[in-house]
XYZ file of C-alpha atoms in Angstrom:
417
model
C 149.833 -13.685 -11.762
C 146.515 -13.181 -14.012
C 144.736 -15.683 -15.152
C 141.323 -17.411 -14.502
C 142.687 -19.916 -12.076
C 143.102 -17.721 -9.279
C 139.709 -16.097 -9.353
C 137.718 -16.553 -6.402
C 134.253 -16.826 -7.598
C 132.250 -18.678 -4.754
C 131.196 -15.639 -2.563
C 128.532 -15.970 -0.427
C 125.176 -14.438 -2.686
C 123.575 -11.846 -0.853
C 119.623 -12.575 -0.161
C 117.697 -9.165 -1.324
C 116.432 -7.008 2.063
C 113.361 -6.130 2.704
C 111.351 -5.553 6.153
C 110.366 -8.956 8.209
C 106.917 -9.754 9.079
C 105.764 -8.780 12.405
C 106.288 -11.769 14.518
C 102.528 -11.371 16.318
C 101.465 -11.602 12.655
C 103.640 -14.521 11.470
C 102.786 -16.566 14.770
C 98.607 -16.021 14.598
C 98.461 -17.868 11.561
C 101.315 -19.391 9.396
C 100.923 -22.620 8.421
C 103.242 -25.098 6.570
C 104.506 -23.730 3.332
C 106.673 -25.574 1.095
C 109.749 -23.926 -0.112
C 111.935 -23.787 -3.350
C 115.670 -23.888 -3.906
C 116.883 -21.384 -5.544
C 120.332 -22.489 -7.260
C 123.133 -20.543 -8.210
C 126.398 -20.523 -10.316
C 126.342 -20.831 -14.327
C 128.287 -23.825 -13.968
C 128.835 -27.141 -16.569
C 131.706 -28.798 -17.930
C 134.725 -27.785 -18.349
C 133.756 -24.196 -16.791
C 132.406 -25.498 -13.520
C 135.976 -27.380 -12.810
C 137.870 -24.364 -13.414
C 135.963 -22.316 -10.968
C 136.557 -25.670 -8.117
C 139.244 -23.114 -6.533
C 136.273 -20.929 -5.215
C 136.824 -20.237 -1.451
C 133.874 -20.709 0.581
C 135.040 -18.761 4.212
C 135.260 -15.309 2.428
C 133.522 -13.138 4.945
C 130.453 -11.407 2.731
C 127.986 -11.179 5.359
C 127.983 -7.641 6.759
C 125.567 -5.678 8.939
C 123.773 -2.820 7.468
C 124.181 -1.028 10.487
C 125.947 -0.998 13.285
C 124.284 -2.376 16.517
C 122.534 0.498 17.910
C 122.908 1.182 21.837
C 120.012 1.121 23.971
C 119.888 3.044 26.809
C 117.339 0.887 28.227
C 118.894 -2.492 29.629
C 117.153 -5.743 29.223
C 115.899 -7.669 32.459
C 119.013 -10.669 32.742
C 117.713 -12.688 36.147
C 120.762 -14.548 36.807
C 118.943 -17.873 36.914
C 118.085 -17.470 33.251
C 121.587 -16.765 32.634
C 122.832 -19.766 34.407
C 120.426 -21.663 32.469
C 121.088 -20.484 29.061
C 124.918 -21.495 29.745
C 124.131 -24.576 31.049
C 122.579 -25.398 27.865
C 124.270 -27.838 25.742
C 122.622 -29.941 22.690
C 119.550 -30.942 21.645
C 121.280 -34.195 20.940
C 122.192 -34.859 24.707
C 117.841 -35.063 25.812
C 116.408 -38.100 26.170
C 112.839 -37.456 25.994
C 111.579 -36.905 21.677
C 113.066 -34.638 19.524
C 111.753 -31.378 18.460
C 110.243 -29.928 15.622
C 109.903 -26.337 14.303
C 107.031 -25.017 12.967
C 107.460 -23.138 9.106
C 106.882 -19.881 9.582
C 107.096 -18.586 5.665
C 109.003 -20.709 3.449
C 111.211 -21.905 6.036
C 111.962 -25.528 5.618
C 115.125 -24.645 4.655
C 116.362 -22.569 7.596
C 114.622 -24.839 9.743
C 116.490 -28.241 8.733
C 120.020 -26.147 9.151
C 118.833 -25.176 12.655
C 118.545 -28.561 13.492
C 121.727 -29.987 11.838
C 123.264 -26.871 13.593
C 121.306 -27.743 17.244
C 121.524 -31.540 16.744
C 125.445 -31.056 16.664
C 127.170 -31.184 20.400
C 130.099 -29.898 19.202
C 128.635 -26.496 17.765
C 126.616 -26.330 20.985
C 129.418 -26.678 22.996
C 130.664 -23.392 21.754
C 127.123 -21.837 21.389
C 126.708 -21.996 25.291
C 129.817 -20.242 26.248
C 128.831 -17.188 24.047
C 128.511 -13.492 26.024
C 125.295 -12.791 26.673
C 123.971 -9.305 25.253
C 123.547 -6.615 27.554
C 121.240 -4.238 26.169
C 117.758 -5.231 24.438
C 118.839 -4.062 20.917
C 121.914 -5.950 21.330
C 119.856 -9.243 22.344
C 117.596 -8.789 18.989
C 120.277 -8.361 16.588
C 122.249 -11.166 18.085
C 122.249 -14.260 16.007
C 124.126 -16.503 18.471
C 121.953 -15.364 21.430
C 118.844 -15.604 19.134
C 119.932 -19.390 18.488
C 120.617 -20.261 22.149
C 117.239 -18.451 23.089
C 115.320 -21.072 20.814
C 117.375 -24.256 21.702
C 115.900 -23.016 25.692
C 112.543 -22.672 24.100
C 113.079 -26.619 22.488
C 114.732 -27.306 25.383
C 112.259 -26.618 28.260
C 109.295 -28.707 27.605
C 107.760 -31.744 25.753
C 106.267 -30.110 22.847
C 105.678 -30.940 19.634
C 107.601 -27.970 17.692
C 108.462 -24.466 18.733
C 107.952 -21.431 16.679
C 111.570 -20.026 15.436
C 109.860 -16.600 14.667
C 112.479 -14.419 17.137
C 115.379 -16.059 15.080
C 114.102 -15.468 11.917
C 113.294 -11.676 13.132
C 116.932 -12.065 14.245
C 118.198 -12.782 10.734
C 115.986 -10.297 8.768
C 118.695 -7.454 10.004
C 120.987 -9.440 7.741
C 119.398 -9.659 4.574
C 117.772 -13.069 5.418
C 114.049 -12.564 4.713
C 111.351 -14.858 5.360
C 108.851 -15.486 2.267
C 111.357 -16.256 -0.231
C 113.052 -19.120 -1.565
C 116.019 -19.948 -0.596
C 119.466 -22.191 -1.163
C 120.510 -24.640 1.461
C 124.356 -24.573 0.598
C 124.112 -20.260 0.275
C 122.218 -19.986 3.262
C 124.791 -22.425 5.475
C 127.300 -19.881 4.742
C 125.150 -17.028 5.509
C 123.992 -18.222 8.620
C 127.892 -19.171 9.702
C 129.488 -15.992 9.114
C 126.960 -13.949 11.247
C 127.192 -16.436 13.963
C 131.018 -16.414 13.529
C 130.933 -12.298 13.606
C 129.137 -11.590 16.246
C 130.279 -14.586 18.345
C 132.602 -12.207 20.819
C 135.134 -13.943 21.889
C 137.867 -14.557 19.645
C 138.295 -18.348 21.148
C 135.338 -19.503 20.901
C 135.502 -17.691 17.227
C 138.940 -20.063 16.818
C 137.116 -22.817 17.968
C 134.114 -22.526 15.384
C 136.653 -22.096 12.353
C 138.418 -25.485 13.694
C 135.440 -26.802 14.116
C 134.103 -26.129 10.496
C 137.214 -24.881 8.149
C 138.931 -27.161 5.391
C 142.650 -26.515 4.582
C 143.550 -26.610 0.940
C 146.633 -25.760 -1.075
C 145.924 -24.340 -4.536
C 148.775 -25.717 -7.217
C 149.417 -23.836 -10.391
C 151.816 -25.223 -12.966
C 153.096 -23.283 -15.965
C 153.548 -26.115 -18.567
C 156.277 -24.085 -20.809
C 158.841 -23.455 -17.987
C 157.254 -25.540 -14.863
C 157.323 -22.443 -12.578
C 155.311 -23.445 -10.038
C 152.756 -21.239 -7.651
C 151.390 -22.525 -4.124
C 148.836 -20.908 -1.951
C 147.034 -21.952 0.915
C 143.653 -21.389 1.456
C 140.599 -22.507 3.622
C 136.887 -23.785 2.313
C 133.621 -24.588 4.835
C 132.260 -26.768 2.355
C 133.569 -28.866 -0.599
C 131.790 -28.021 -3.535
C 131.288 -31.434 -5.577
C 129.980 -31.755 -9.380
C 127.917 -34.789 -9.808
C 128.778 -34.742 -13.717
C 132.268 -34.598 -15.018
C 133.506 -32.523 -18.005
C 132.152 -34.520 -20.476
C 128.473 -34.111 -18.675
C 128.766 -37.755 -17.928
C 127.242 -38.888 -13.847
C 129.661 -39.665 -11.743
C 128.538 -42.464 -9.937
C 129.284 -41.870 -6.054
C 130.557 -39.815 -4.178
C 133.971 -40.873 -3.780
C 133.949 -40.451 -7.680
C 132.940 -37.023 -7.213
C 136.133 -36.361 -4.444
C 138.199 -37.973 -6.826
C 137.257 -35.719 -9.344
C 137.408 -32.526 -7.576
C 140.838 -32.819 -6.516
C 141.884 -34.300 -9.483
C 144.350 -31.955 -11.476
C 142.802 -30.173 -14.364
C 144.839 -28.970 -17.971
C 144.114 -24.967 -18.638
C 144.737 -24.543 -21.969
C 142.860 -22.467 -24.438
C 141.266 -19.405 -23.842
C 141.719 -21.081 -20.192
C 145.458 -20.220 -20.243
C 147.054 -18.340 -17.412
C 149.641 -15.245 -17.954
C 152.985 -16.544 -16.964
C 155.499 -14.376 -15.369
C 158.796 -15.994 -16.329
C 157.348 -16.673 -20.034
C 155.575 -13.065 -20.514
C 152.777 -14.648 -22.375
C 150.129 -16.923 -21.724
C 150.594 -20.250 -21.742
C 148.964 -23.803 -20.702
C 149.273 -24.467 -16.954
C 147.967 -27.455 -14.998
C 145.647 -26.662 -11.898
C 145.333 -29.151 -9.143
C 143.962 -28.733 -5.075
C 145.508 -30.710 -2.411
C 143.939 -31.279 0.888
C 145.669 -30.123 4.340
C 143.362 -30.410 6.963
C 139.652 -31.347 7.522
C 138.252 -30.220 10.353
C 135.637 -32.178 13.253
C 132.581 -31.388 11.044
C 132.585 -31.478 7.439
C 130.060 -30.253 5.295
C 129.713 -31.648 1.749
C 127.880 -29.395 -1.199
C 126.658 -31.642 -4.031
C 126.194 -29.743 -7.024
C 123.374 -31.136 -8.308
C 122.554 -28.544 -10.643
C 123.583 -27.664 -14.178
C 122.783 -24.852 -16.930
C 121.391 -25.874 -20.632
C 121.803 -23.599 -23.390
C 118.507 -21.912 -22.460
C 119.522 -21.078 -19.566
C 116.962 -23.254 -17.737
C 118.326 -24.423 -14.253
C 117.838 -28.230 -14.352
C 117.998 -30.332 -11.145
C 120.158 -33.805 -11.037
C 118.404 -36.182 -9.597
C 120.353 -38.925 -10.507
C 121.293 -41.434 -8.426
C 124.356 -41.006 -6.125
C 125.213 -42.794 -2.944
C 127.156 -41.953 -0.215
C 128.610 -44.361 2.617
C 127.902 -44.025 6.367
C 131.826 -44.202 6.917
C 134.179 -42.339 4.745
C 138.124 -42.277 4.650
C 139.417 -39.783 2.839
C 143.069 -40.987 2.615
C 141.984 -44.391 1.435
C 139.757 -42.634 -1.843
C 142.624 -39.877 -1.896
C 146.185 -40.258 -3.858
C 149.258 -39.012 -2.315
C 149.102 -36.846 -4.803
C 145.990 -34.872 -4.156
C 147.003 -34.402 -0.496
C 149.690 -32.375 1.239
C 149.067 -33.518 4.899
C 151.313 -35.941 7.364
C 150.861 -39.544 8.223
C 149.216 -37.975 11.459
C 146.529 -35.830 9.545
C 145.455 -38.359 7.392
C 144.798 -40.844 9.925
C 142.719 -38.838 11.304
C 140.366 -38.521 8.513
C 137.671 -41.193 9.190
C 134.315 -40.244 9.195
C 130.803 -41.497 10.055
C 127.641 -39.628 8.419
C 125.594 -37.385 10.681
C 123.287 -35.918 8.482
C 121.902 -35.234 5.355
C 120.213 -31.967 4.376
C 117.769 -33.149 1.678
C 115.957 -31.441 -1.270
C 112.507 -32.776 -3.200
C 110.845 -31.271 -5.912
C 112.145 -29.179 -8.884
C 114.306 -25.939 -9.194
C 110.965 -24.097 -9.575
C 109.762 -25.032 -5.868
C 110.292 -28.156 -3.793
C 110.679 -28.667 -0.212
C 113.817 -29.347 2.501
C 114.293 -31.906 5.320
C 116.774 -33.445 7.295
C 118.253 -36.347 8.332
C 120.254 -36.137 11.176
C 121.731 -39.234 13.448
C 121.743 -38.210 17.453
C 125.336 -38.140 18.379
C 124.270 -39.719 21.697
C 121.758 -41.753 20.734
C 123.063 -43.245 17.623
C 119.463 -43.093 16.232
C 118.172 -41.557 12.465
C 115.841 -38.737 13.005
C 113.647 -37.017 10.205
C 112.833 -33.448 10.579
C 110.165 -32.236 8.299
C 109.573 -28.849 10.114
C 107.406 -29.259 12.834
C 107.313 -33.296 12.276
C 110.052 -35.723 13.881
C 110.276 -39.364 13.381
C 112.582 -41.583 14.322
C 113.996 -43.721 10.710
C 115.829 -46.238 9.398
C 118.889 -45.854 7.641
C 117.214 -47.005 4.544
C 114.766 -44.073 5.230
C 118.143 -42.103 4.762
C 119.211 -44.063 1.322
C 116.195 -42.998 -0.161
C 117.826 -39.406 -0.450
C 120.628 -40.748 -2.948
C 117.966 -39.932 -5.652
C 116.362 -41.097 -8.870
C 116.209 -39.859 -12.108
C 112.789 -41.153 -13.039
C 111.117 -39.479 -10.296
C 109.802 -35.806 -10.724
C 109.450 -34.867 -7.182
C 112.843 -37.285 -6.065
C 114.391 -36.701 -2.997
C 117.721 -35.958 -2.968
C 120.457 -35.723 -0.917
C 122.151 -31.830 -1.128
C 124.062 -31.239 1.916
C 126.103 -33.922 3.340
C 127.222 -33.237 6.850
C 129.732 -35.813 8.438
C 131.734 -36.339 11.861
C 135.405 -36.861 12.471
C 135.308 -40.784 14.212
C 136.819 -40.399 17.739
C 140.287 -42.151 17.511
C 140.711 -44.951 19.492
């Protein structure tokens, strides 16, 4: 079938390569920077909710270059070893979170390492990784790069540790320090390298169950009612904060409920039907199969004018600390049993939050320790414990220039009872 509704459209976008800084250089003397957020997508309206069917897991992150052999091994004492797999979360210390220092423009990788490192679950995985054998291996290795620093903020009582190595790690893969750089994007960068060069293939099922959402895409031919289904999987759910008419939604259960809700093509929207031969109207709609342990929320709070100026919504949007997706769902707008939906409760970890304008601004996060129950704000190489009307203050306001707003929204499956 042709037709815009099956056109997968939300590929990861490729950062542009260039050389990384030497680390000696980038560790002498780099001081806090703030960051920008580059957004993507020419999305508004009508347009932007026939492009919701955009699959998020498509694997677009590839190595230039294969992994080069080295004939010279890397030193591996055994006790390091045993340490490095005996690591498990950042989340499971008792003594004060820690910080990472921005080392070029950073804020942004830096409060996805922490909602990464903060999460037991992903850690879990990340400690039963194979270790690299040979030195070139080890330095190309994002998972071993990523267990390396969560040692380093592991070992000691320090303030914030310098994630320099990892961002060396990550310049191999067209991640470059310097530049400005999209939370959501860069999330699904930084998972499909980790989920390539993981090694094992459980530990690689494990991630995807850890992370994946299960859809099933509908397509209706309003003529003759043929009917096409296909299954597909997301890592984030894309939300618009404005419906078709440009109007706000006003939380974000109206912005699930709007997202799954079935759309009309019609137009120059219509799809070629098979049994017709012609194009005709169909209706499009997405039902939900399966969430996974972590879910990871993208709000959309962008939008194109005519100009072509990027403008940032900072409206205000709430979100709750406990979510149930098959109370705000229909039974239409799911295709799961009575044993998958109960299972959909959720409690908020963390928020991944944005301040400023499209033109530059700055990232944070919010993350609540999974065994502390406790708020934690990570601005770089600052950590404070907060409230969780410290958190609130991220659902954003209009009337502020530099608002902070929540971007990423990053909850956990409630363990059932």
């Amino acid at each position: 079938m042709k037709g815009k509704a099956w056109k997968t459209n939300m590929h990861t976008r490729e950062v542009s390569a260039s050389a990384c800084p030497d680390i000696e250089a980038l560790s002498a003397g780099l001081s806090v920077l703030l960051c920008t957020i580059l957004f993507m997508g020419k999305r508004s309206g009508r347009q932007e909710r026939s492009k919701k069917l955009e699959l998020a897991q498509s694997e677009t992150m590839k190595a230039g270059a294969d992994v080069q052999n080295s004939n010279k091994e890397a030193e591996e004492p055994k006790a390091k070893d045993q340490r490095l797999m005996s690591l498990f979360g950042v989340a499971d210390l008792k003594n004060e979170a820690i910080g990472l220092y921005n080392v070029g423009q950073s804020c942004c990788l830096n409060s996805l390492l922490q909602v990464f490192l903060m999460n037991i679950h992903f850690t879990g995985i990340l400690r039963r990784i194979m270790i690299p054998r040979h030195a070139a291996q080890m330095r190309r290795n994002v998972p071993y790069q990523m267990l390396l620093l969560l040692e380093e903020m592991q070992r000691g009582k320090r303030k914030a540790v310098f994630p320099t190595a990892f961002a060396h790690c990550l310049s191999a893969y067209r991640v470059k320090l310097f530049v400005q750089h999209d939370a959501a994007q860069l999330f699904l960068t930084l998972w499909n390298v980790i989920k390539m060069q993981m090694g094992k293939p459980e530990l690689v099922e494990e991630l995807s169950d850890l992370y994946t959402i299960s859809v099933q895409e509908h397509l209706a031919c309003q003529k003759c009612s043929l009917e096409t289904k296909r299954n597909s999987s997301m890592l984030t759910l894309p939300l618009p904060v404005l419906d078709s008419n440009s109007h706000k939604l006003k939380t974000l259960e109206d912005c699930l409920q709007y997202f799954f809700h079935p759309e009309e093509l019609t137009d120059h929207n219509m799809c070629f039907c098979e049994q017709c031969g012609r194009k005709t109207p169909f209706l499009q709609s997405l039902k939900l199969v399966h969430l996974p342990k972590t879910l990871t929320i993208h709000l959309k709070r962008f939008c194109f004018e005519k100009s072509a100026y990027i403008h940032k919504l900072s409206h205000y949007l709430p979100f709750p600390q406990d979510l149930d997706f098959s109370a705000v769902l229909t039974e239409d707008q799911c295709q799961a049993d009575d044993n998958e939906k109960a299972a959909w409760q959720y409690e908020l970890f963390a928020v991944v939050a944005h301040s400023g304008s499209t033109s530059y601004g700055h990232y944070c996060a919010y993350i609540r320790s999974l065994t502390e129950c406790k708020w934690y704000c990570f601005n770089d190489s600052e950590v404070c414990q907060v409230s969780w009307d410290d958190v609130k203050c991220t659902y954003g306001h209009s009337n502020l220039y530099w608002a902070e707003t929540a971007y990423l929204l990053i909850y956990m499956k409630k363990q059932l009872q």
